[in-house]
Amino acid sequence: MSNTPKLEDIVALAKRRGFVYPGSEIYGGLAGTFDFGPNGVELLNNLKRAWWKANVYDKENYYGLDAAMFKHPRVWEASGHTKGFSDPLAECRKCNTRIRVDKALAAIGVTADEKMTEEQINELFDASRDKIGCEKCKAKDFSRVRQFNLLVKSNLGDFTSEGNEPVYLPGEACQGIYLNYKNIVDTLQPKIPFGVVQIGKAFRNEISPRNFLFRAREFEQADTQYFVRPNENKEAYEQIKKDRWNWYLSLGIREENLRWHQHENLVFYAKDAWDIEYNFPTLGFDELEGIHDRSDYDLTQHQEFSGTDLRYTDPETAEKYIPWILETSAGVGRMFMAFLCDAYRQDELGGEKRTYLALAPELAPYRAAVFPLLKNRPELVAKAREVYQSLKKAGIVVDFDDNGNIGKRYRRQDEIGTPVCITIDFDTLGETPELIDTVTVRDRDTGEQKRVHVSELKAHIG
Ligand code: GAP
């Protein structure tokens, strides 16, 4: 059977099994928004926990943060987002479909530089108009290109009714870290180099949100910002790149599905930028996470715009300087999607085709599922519930399933990635005396079953 799923297979499984639902679906949907269902939120939280462990608890001198989403409007001027955070947009004159011109150009092999002016991108687009058709109506009749700012505005605290004093939603989560750099230095006195870490929401008015969670208008970013002495960036940058690559492998991503991409056209804040790309089904290799050498750009800008001295004072030499920043920024939705895609497998087991998610146990929504062999035998159900409750009490996230026959339950648990299924049968109750208090434990990936004593279940599940 084919082991190369299409993106639509992943999206269908995500919906069918309660991982991801389209946002506001009963109203016809809201483009670029998604809701994580009961299984999705477990995978999402496990993913964020694993990321946090690797980037805070397993490191030294890394500090967590959870900054407010709304920030002083000047923050986005200082960061460069009110001016430089835009995508080139053109509109089909026949059907009004909007396209991202840089993407449309890239699809025909023409590269548009992020820093191009509106004039320059119009020249580039004009030279290729005959090769770019509307994806909806196929017409080759687009408006002039305009740079469209991606920041999302709110009216928080703006009582003018005209929206003259917009407070923006975060265009990138990392600004909260720069705003609190001084607080962290003043209150915790970390020695440089040190890191500050946050998982926070970001909002972008993406011109054409698409490809499931890949390009959304609301998403989360898992960011680390590492503050280093000026010019002491190179070695640390290489180490950070290595650590991030290995983190994906440690949680089961197959290495052949990852690759590096160095940016030639750097965004306005970056001195060097590398992406870890993932080979997404249907889409091919595309950005999963960005690793950026931001030099002193951010703190210099905030120092200038806020008028607050953001220099770090070396505790031994009293030397003062603006630290340089090395950033890792991963879309949590893109990570979620990559882990889901990588885990998606199809095979044949016992002569039947099946789909399963080979998720690392620490990411799976449930560590285990407990079944009574038969739903209509109260003694089996009572024992199954006893085992289920004891695992829950031991702090294991476990499901109880007595719907349909055992085969159906296995299929359901396979598709949500539950590593082991535990069945309570008549032997558990003592029908075969030497097997009393033992259960069958079935492995998700191999389908192999063995008998395990209930007292050993916790150790077995891990
Ligand atoms: N602070 C740096 C920054 O925001 P970025 O490359 O724009 O850099 C970082 O974004 C990561 O955020 C990307 O690698 C991607 O995983 C994720 N991301 C960006 N735009 C996204 C979108 N529209 N939908 C989902 N994830 C997105």
Coordinates of C-alpha atoms and ligand atoms in Angstrom, one line a residue:
M1 CA 0.0 0.0 0.0
S2 CA 1.1 3.5 -0.7
N3 CA 2.9 5.1 2.3
T4 CA 2.8 8.6 0.6
P5 CA -0.4 10.2 1.8
K6 CA -1.8 13.3 0.2
L7 CA -2.5 16.4 2.3
E8 CA -6.2 15.8 1.8
D9 CA -5.9 12.4 3.5
I10 CA -4.3 14.1 6.6
V11 CA -6.9 16.8 6.7
A12 CA -9.7 14.2 6.4
L13 CA -8.2 12.1 9.3
A14 CA -7.7 15.2 11.4
K15 CA -11.4 16.0 11.0
R16 CA -12.7 12.5 11.3
R17 CA -10.8 11.7 14.5
G18 CA -11.3 15.0 16.3
F19 CA -7.9 16.6 15.8
V20 CA -8.6 19.7 13.8
Y21 CA -11.9 21.3 12.7
P22 CA -12.2 24.3 10.3
G23 CA -12.9 27.5 12.3
S24 CA -16.6 28.6 12.7
E25 CA -17.7 25.7 10.5
I26 CA -21.4 25.9 11.2
Y27 CA -21.4 29.5 9.8
G28 CA -19.6 28.4 6.6
G29 CA -16.1 28.8 8.1
L30 CA -13.7 31.7 8.6
A31 CA -10.7 31.5 6.3
G32 CA -7.3 30.9 8.0
T33 CA -8.7 29.8 11.4
F34 CA -8.8 26.4 12.9
D35 CA -10.2 24.8 16.1
F36 CA -8.3 21.9 17.8
G37 CA -10.7 19.1 18.8
P38 CA -10.5 16.8 21.8
N39 CA -7.6 14.7 20.3
G40 CA -6.0 17.7 18.7
V41 CA -5.7 19.7 21.8
E42 CA -4.0 16.7 23.6
L43 CA -1.4 16.4 20.7
L44 CA -1.0 20.1 20.7
N45 CA -0.4 20.3 24.4
N46 CA 2.0 17.4 24.4
L47 CA 3.9 19.0 21.5
K48 CA 4.2 22.3 23.4
R49 CA 5.2 20.5 26.6
A50 CA 8.0 18.5 24.8
W51 CA 9.2 21.7 23.1
W52 CA 9.2 23.6 26.5
K53 CA 11.1 20.8 28.2
A54 CA 13.8 20.8 25.5
N55 CA 14.1 24.6 25.5
V56 CA 13.7 25.5 29.1
Y57 CA 14.1 22.6 31.5
D58 CA 16.8 20.7 29.6
K59 CA 18.8 23.9 29.1
E60 CA 20.7 26.1 31.5
N61 CA 20.1 29.8 31.6
Y62 CA 16.9 29.8 29.7
Y63 CA 13.8 31.5 31.1
G64 CA 10.1 31.1 30.3
L65 CA 7.7 34.0 29.6
D66 CA 4.1 34.6 28.8
A67 CA 3.7 38.2 27.6
A68 CA 0.4 40.0 26.9
M69 CA -0.7 39.8 23.3
F70 CA -1.7 43.5 23.1
K71 CA 1.2 45.9 23.1
H72 CA 1.9 49.6 22.9
P73 CA 1.3 50.6 19.3
R74 CA 4.9 52.0 19.1
V75 CA 6.2 48.5 19.5
W76 CA 5.2 47.7 16.0
E77 CA 6.7 50.9 14.6
A78 CA 10.0 50.1 16.4
S79 CA 9.9 46.5 15.2
G80 CA 9.5 47.6 11.6
H81 CA 6.2 45.9 11.1
T82 CA 4.0 48.9 10.5
K83 CA 6.2 49.8 7.5
G84 CA 8.0 46.6 6.4
F85 CA 5.6 43.7 7.2
S86 CA 3.7 43.4 3.9
D87 CA 3.1 41.0 1.1
P88 CA 2.5 42.0 -2.5
L89 CA -1.1 41.6 -3.5
A90 CA -2.9 41.7 -6.8
E91 CA -6.6 41.1 -7.5
C92 CA -8.1 39.3 -10.5
R93 CA -10.2 41.9 -12.4
K94 CA -12.6 39.2 -13.5
C95 CA -13.5 37.3 -10.3
N96 CA -11.8 39.4 -7.6
T97 CA -9.6 36.5 -6.3
R98 CA -6.5 37.9 -4.6
I99 CA -3.1 36.4 -5.1
R100 CA 0.2 36.8 -3.4
V101 CA 2.4 38.0 -6.2
D102 CA 5.7 36.8 -4.8
K103 CA 4.3 33.3 -4.6
A104 CA 2.8 33.4 -8.1
L105 CA 6.1 34.6 -9.4
A106 CA 8.0 31.9 -7.5
A107 CA 5.7 29.3 -9.1
I108 CA 7.1 30.4 -12.6
G109 CA 10.7 30.6 -11.3
V110 CA 10.9 34.3 -10.8
T111 CA 12.3 35.5 -7.4
A112 CA 10.9 38.6 -5.8
D113 CA 13.1 40.2 -3.1
E114 CA 11.3 40.8 0.3
K115 CA 12.8 44.4 0.3
M116 CA 11.4 45.4 -3.2
T117 CA 9.5 48.6 -3.4
E118 CA 6.0 48.6 -4.9
E119 CA 7.4 50.0 -8.1
Q120 CA 10.0 47.3 -8.4
I121 CA 7.6 44.4 -7.8
N122 CA 5.1 45.9 -10.3
E123 CA 7.9 46.0 -13.0
L124 CA 8.7 42.3 -12.2
F125 CA 5.0 41.3 -12.3
D126 CA 4.4 43.3 -15.5
A127 CA 7.2 41.3 -17.2
S128 CA 5.5 38.0 -16.3
R129 CA 1.7 38.8 -16.5
D130 CA 1.2 36.7 -19.6
K131 CA 2.4 33.6 -17.6
I132 CA 0.3 34.1 -14.5
G133 CA -3.4 33.0 -14.6
C134 CA -6.0 33.4 -11.9
E135 CA -6.2 30.1 -9.9
K136 CA -10.0 30.4 -9.9
C137 CA -11.1 31.7 -13.3
K138 CA -7.8 31.3 -15.2
A139 CA -8.0 34.9 -16.5
K140 CA -4.7 36.7 -16.9
D141 CA -6.0 40.0 -16.0
F142 CA -4.7 41.3 -12.6
S143 CA -4.8 44.7 -11.0
R144 CA -1.6 46.6 -10.2
V145 CA 0.4 45.1 -7.3
R146 CA 0.1 46.9 -4.0
Q147 CA 2.1 46.1 -0.8
F148 CA -0.5 44.9 1.7
N149 CA 0.4 45.2 5.4
L150 CA -0.2 42.0 7.3
L151 CA -0.7 43.4 10.8
V152 CA -4.2 42.8 12.2
K153 CA -5.7 45.9 14.0
S154 CA -7.9 46.0 17.0
N155 CA -9.8 48.8 18.7
L156 CA -8.6 47.9 22.2
G157 CA -8.7 51.1 24.3
D158 CA -9.5 53.2 21.1
F159 CA -12.7 55.1 21.8
T160 CA -12.4 57.4 18.7
S161 CA -14.7 55.2 16.6
E162 CA -12.6 56.0 13.6
G163 CA -9.9 53.5 14.4
N164 CA -7.2 56.2 14.5
E165 CA -5.3 54.7 17.3
P166 CA -5.2 51.0 16.5
V167 CA -3.6 48.5 18.9
Y168 CA -2.3 45.7 16.8
L169 CA -2.5 42.0 17.4
P170 CA 1.0 40.5 17.5
G171 CA 2.4 40.0 14.0
E172 CA 5.1 37.8 15.6
A173 CA 5.2 36.5 19.2
C174 CA 8.8 37.3 19.9
Q175 CA 8.2 41.1 20.5
G176 CA 6.9 40.2 24.0
I177 CA 10.4 38.8 24.7
Y178 CA 12.2 42.0 23.7
L179 CA 9.8 44.1 25.8
N180 CA 10.6 42.0 28.8
Y181 CA 14.3 41.6 28.3
K182 CA 15.1 44.5 30.7
N183 CA 12.6 43.1 33.3
I184 CA 14.3 39.7 33.2
V185 CA 17.8 41.2 33.4
D186 CA 16.7 43.5 36.3
T187 CA 14.9 40.8 38.3
L188 CA 16.8 37.6 37.7
Q189 CA 20.2 39.0 36.8
P190 CA 21.0 36.3 34.2
K191 CA 24.5 36.2 32.8
I192 CA 25.0 36.6 29.1
P193 CA 24.5 34.4 27.2
F194 CA 21.0 33.5 28.2
G195 CA 17.7 32.6 26.5
V196 CA 14.1 33.7 26.9
V197 CA 11.4 31.4 25.7
Q198 CA 7.8 31.9 24.9
I199 CA 4.9 30.2 23.1
G200 CA 2.5 32.9 22.0
K201 CA -0.2 33.7 19.5
A202 CA 0.5 35.6 16.2
F203 CA -2.0 37.0 13.8
R204 CA -1.4 37.9 10.2
N205 CA -3.8 39.1 7.5
E206 CA -2.5 36.5 5.1
I207 CA -3.7 37.3 1.6
S208 CA -4.4 33.7 0.7
P209 CA -4.5 31.4 3.8
R210 CA -4.2 27.8 2.6
N211 CA -2.9 24.3 2.9
F212 CA -4.5 23.5 6.2
L213 CA -2.5 24.8 9.2
F214 CA 0.4 25.7 7.1
R215 CA -0.7 29.3 6.3
A216 CA -3.3 30.4 8.8
R217 CA -4.3 33.9 9.9
E218 CA -4.2 33.0 13.6
F219 CA -1.5 30.7 14.8
E220 CA 1.0 30.1 17.6
Q221 CA 4.7 30.5 17.5
A222 CA 7.2 28.7 19.8
D223 CA 10.1 31.1 20.1
T224 CA 13.5 31.1 21.7
Q225 CA 15.6 34.3 21.8
Y226 CA 19.2 33.8 22.9
F227 CA 21.0 36.9 24.0
V228 CA 24.8 36.9 23.3
R229 CA 27.7 39.3 23.4
P230 CA 28.2 41.3 20.1
N231 CA 30.1 39.2 17.6
E232 CA 29.8 36.1 19.7
N233 CA 27.0 34.8 17.5
K234 CA 28.6 32.3 15.1
E235 CA 29.3 29.3 17.3
A236 CA 26.1 29.6 19.3
Y237 CA 24.1 30.0 16.1
E238 CA 25.5 26.7 14.7
Q239 CA 24.8 24.9 18.0
I240 CA 21.2 26.2 18.1
K241 CA 20.6 25.0 14.5
K242 CA 21.9 21.6 15.5
D243 CA 19.7 21.4 18.6
R244 CA 16.6 22.3 16.7
W245 CA 17.2 19.7 14.0
N246 CA 17.9 17.0 16.5
W247 CA 14.8 17.8 18.5
Y248 CA 12.6 16.9 15.6
L249 CA 14.5 13.6 15.2
S250 CA 14.2 12.8 18.9
L251 CA 10.4 12.9 18.6
G252 CA 10.3 10.6 15.6
I253 CA 10.4 12.9 12.5
R254 CA 12.2 10.9 9.7
E255 CA 15.4 12.7 8.8
E256 CA 14.8 12.3 5.1
N257 CA 11.8 14.6 5.5
L258 CA 13.9 17.5 6.8
R259 CA 16.3 19.8 5.0
W260 CA 18.0 23.1 5.5
H261 CA 17.3 26.2 3.4
Q262 CA 19.4 29.4 3.8
H263 CA 17.6 32.6 2.9
E264 CA 19.2 34.7 0.2
N265 CA 16.6 37.5 0.5
L266 CA 16.7 38.4 4.1
V267 CA 13.7 39.9 5.9
F268 CA 14.2 43.4 7.4
Y269 CA 15.5 42.2 10.8
A270 CA 17.8 39.4 9.9
K271 CA 21.5 39.2 9.4
D272 CA 21.4 35.5 8.5
A273 CA 18.4 33.2 8.3
W274 CA 18.0 29.4 7.9
D275 CA 14.8 27.5 7.7
I276 CA 14.3 23.9 8.7
E277 CA 12.0 22.7 5.9
Y278 CA 9.7 19.7 6.1
N279 CA 8.6 17.6 3.2
F280 CA 4.8 18.2 3.6
P281 CA 2.6 15.8 1.6
T282 CA 1.3 17.4 -1.6
L283 CA 3.2 20.7 -0.8
G284 CA 6.8 19.3 -0.9
F285 CA 9.5 20.9 1.2
D286 CA 8.5 24.1 2.8
E287 CA 9.3 26.2 5.9
L288 CA 8.7 24.5 9.3
E289 CA 10.8 26.7 11.5
G290 CA 13.0 29.8 11.1
I291 CA 16.4 30.3 12.8
H292 CA 17.5 33.9 12.6
D293 CA 20.5 35.9 13.5
R294 CA 18.9 39.2 14.4
S295 CA 22.1 40.9 15.6
D296 CA 21.3 44.0 17.7
Y297 CA 18.4 45.1 15.5
D298 CA 15.5 44.5 17.9
L299 CA 17.0 45.9 21.1
T300 CA 18.5 48.9 19.3
Q301 CA 15.1 49.7 17.8
H302 CA 13.3 49.4 21.1
Q303 CA 15.9 51.5 22.9
E304 CA 15.5 54.2 20.3
F305 CA 11.7 54.2 20.1
S306 CA 11.1 53.7 23.9
G307 CA 13.9 56.0 25.1
T308 CA 14.8 53.3 27.7
D309 CA 18.4 52.2 28.1
L310 CA 18.4 48.6 27.0
R311 CA 22.2 48.0 27.3
Y312 CA 23.4 45.1 29.3
T313 CA 26.0 45.8 32.0
D314 CA 28.6 43.1 32.3
P315 CA 28.7 42.3 36.0
E316 CA 32.5 41.8 36.1
T317 CA 33.8 44.4 33.8
A318 CA 30.9 47.0 33.9
E319 CA 31.1 47.1 30.1
K320 CA 27.8 48.2 28.6
Y321 CA 26.5 46.9 25.3
I322 CA 23.3 45.9 23.4
P323 CA 23.2 42.1 23.2
W324 CA 22.8 40.4 19.8
I325 CA 19.9 38.0 19.5
L326 CA 19.7 34.5 17.9
E327 CA 16.1 33.4 17.4
T328 CA 14.3 30.1 16.7
S329 CA 10.7 30.5 15.7
A330 CA 8.5 27.6 14.9
G331 CA 4.8 27.8 14.0
V332 CA 3.1 25.4 16.5
G333 CA 0.5 24.6 13.8
R334 CA 3.2 23.7 11.3
M335 CA 5.0 21.5 13.8
F336 CA 1.6 19.8 14.6
M337 CA 1.0 19.3 10.9
A338 CA 4.6 17.9 10.3
F339 CA 4.2 15.5 13.2
L340 CA 0.8 14.4 12.0
C341 CA 2.0 13.9 8.4
D342 CA 5.2 12.1 9.5
A343 CA 3.2 9.7 11.7
Y344 CA 0.6 8.9 9.1
R345 CA 1.1 5.3 8.0
Q346 CA -0.9 2.8 6.0
D347 CA -0.3 -1.0 6.0
E348 CA -2.1 -4.3 6.2
L349 CA -2.6 -6.1 9.5
G350 CA -4.3 -9.5 9.7
G351 CA -5.2 -9.2 6.1
E352 CA -7.0 -5.9 6.6
K353 CA -5.9 -2.5 5.4
R354 CA -5.5 0.1 8.1
T355 CA -4.3 3.6 8.8
Y356 CA -2.4 4.4 11.9
L357 CA -0.5 7.3 13.5
A358 CA 3.0 6.2 14.6
L359 CA 3.2 9.1 17.0
A360 CA 5.9 9.1 19.7
P361 CA 4.2 8.0 22.9
E362 CA 4.9 11.4 24.6
L363 CA 3.0 13.1 21.8
A364 CA 0.0 10.7 21.4
P365 CA -3.3 12.0 22.7
Y366 CA -3.6 8.9 24.9
R367 CA -0.8 6.8 26.2
A368 CA -3.1 3.8 26.3
A369 CA -6.8 2.7 25.8
V370 CA -8.6 0.1 28.0
F371 CA -11.3 -2.1 26.7
P372 CA -13.6 -4.8 28.2
L373 CA -13.6 -7.7 25.7
L374 CA -17.4 -7.6 25.7
K375 CA -19.5 -4.6 26.5
N376 CA -22.5 -6.6 27.7
R377 CA -20.7 -8.5 30.4
P378 CA -20.8 -6.4 33.6
E379 CA -18.0 -8.3 35.3
L380 CA -15.6 -7.5 32.3
V381 CA -16.8 -3.9 32.2
A382 CA -16.3 -3.5 36.0
K383 CA -12.7 -4.9 35.9
A384 CA -11.9 -2.8 32.8
R385 CA -13.1 0.3 34.6
E386 CA -11.0 -0.6 37.7
V387 CA -7.9 -0.9 35.5
Y388 CA -8.7 2.3 33.7
Q389 CA -9.2 4.2 37.0
S390 CA -6.0 2.9 38.5
L391 CA -4.0 4.0 35.4
K392 CA -5.7 7.4 35.6
K393 CA -4.8 7.7 39.3
A394 CA -1.2 6.9 38.4
G395 CA -1.2 10.0 36.2
I396 CA -1.4 8.3 32.8
V397 CA -3.7 9.8 30.2
V398 CA -5.8 6.9 29.2
D399 CA -9.0 6.3 27.2
F400 CA -11.8 3.9 27.9
D401 CA -13.5 2.4 24.9
D402 CA -16.3 -0.1 24.7
N403 CA -17.9 1.0 21.4
G404 CA -18.3 -1.5 18.7
N405 CA -16.3 -4.7 18.4
I406 CA -12.6 -5.0 19.3
G407 CA -11.5 -4.6 15.7
K408 CA -13.3 -1.3 15.4
R409 CA -11.8 -0.1 18.7
Y410 CA -8.3 -1.0 17.4
R411 CA -8.9 0.9 14.2
R412 CA -10.1 4.0 16.1
Q413 CA -7.2 3.9 18.5
D414 CA -4.7 3.3 15.7
E415 CA -6.0 6.4 13.8
I416 CA -5.5 8.6 16.9
G417 CA -2.0 7.1 17.5
T418 CA -2.7 5.3 20.9
P419 CA 0.5 3.3 21.4
V420 CA -1.1 0.4 23.4
C421 CA -4.5 -1.1 23.8
I422 CA -5.3 -3.1 26.9
T423 CA -8.1 -5.7 26.8
I424 CA -9.7 -7.2 29.9
D425 CA -11.0 -10.7 29.1
F426 CA -12.3 -13.7 30.9
D427 CA -8.7 -14.9 31.7
T428 CA -8.2 -11.6 33.6
L429 CA -11.1 -12.6 35.8
G430 CA -9.5 -16.0 36.4
E431 CA -11.1 -18.3 33.8
T432 CA -7.6 -19.7 33.3
P433 CA -6.3 -19.5 36.9
E434 CA -2.7 -18.9 36.1
L435 CA -3.7 -15.9 34.0
I436 CA -5.8 -14.1 36.7
D437 CA -5.1 -10.4 36.7
T438 CA -3.3 -10.4 33.4
V439 CA -4.5 -8.5 30.4
T440 CA -3.7 -8.4 26.7
V441 CA -1.5 -5.5 25.6
R442 CA -1.5 -4.8 21.9
D443 CA 1.2 -2.8 20.2
R444 CA -0.1 -0.1 17.8
D445 CA 2.7 -0.4 15.2
T446 CA 3.2 -4.2 15.0
G447 CA -0.2 -5.4 16.2
E448 CA 1.6 -7.9 18.4
Q449 CA -0.1 -8.9 21.6
K450 CA 1.2 -10.1 24.9
R451 CA -0.1 -10.8 28.3
V452 CA 1.0 -8.5 31.1
H453 CA 0.1 -8.5 34.8
V454 CA -2.0 -5.5 35.8
S455 CA 0.6 -4.6 38.4
E456 CA 3.2 -4.2 35.6
L457 CA 1.0 -2.1 33.3
K458 CA 2.3 1.3 34.4
A459 CA 5.9 0.3 33.8
H460 CA 4.9 -1.2 30.5
I461 CA 3.2 1.9 29.2
G462 CA 6.1 4.1 30.5
Ligands
GAP1 N1 9.8 36.1 14.8 C1 10.2 35.6 13.6 C2 9.1 35.3 12.7 O1 8.0 35.5 13.0 P1 8.5 34.0 10.5 O2 9.5 33.3 9.6 O3 7.7 35.1 9.9 O4 9.5 34.6 11.6 C3 8.2 32.0 12.1 O5 7.7 33.0 11.3 C4 7.4 30.7 11.9 O6 6.1 30.9 12.2 C5 7.5 30.1 10.5 O7 8.7 29.3 10.4 C6 6.3 29.3 10.5 O8 6.5 28.0 11.1 C7 5.3 30.1 11.4 N2 4.4 30.8 10.5 C8 4.6 32.0 9.9 N3 3.5 32.4 9.2 C9 2.6 31.5 9.4 C10 1.2 31.4 9.0 N4 0.6 32.3 8.3 N5 0.5 30.3 9.4 C11 1.1 29.3 10.2 N6 2.4 29.4 10.6 C12 3.1 30.5 10.3

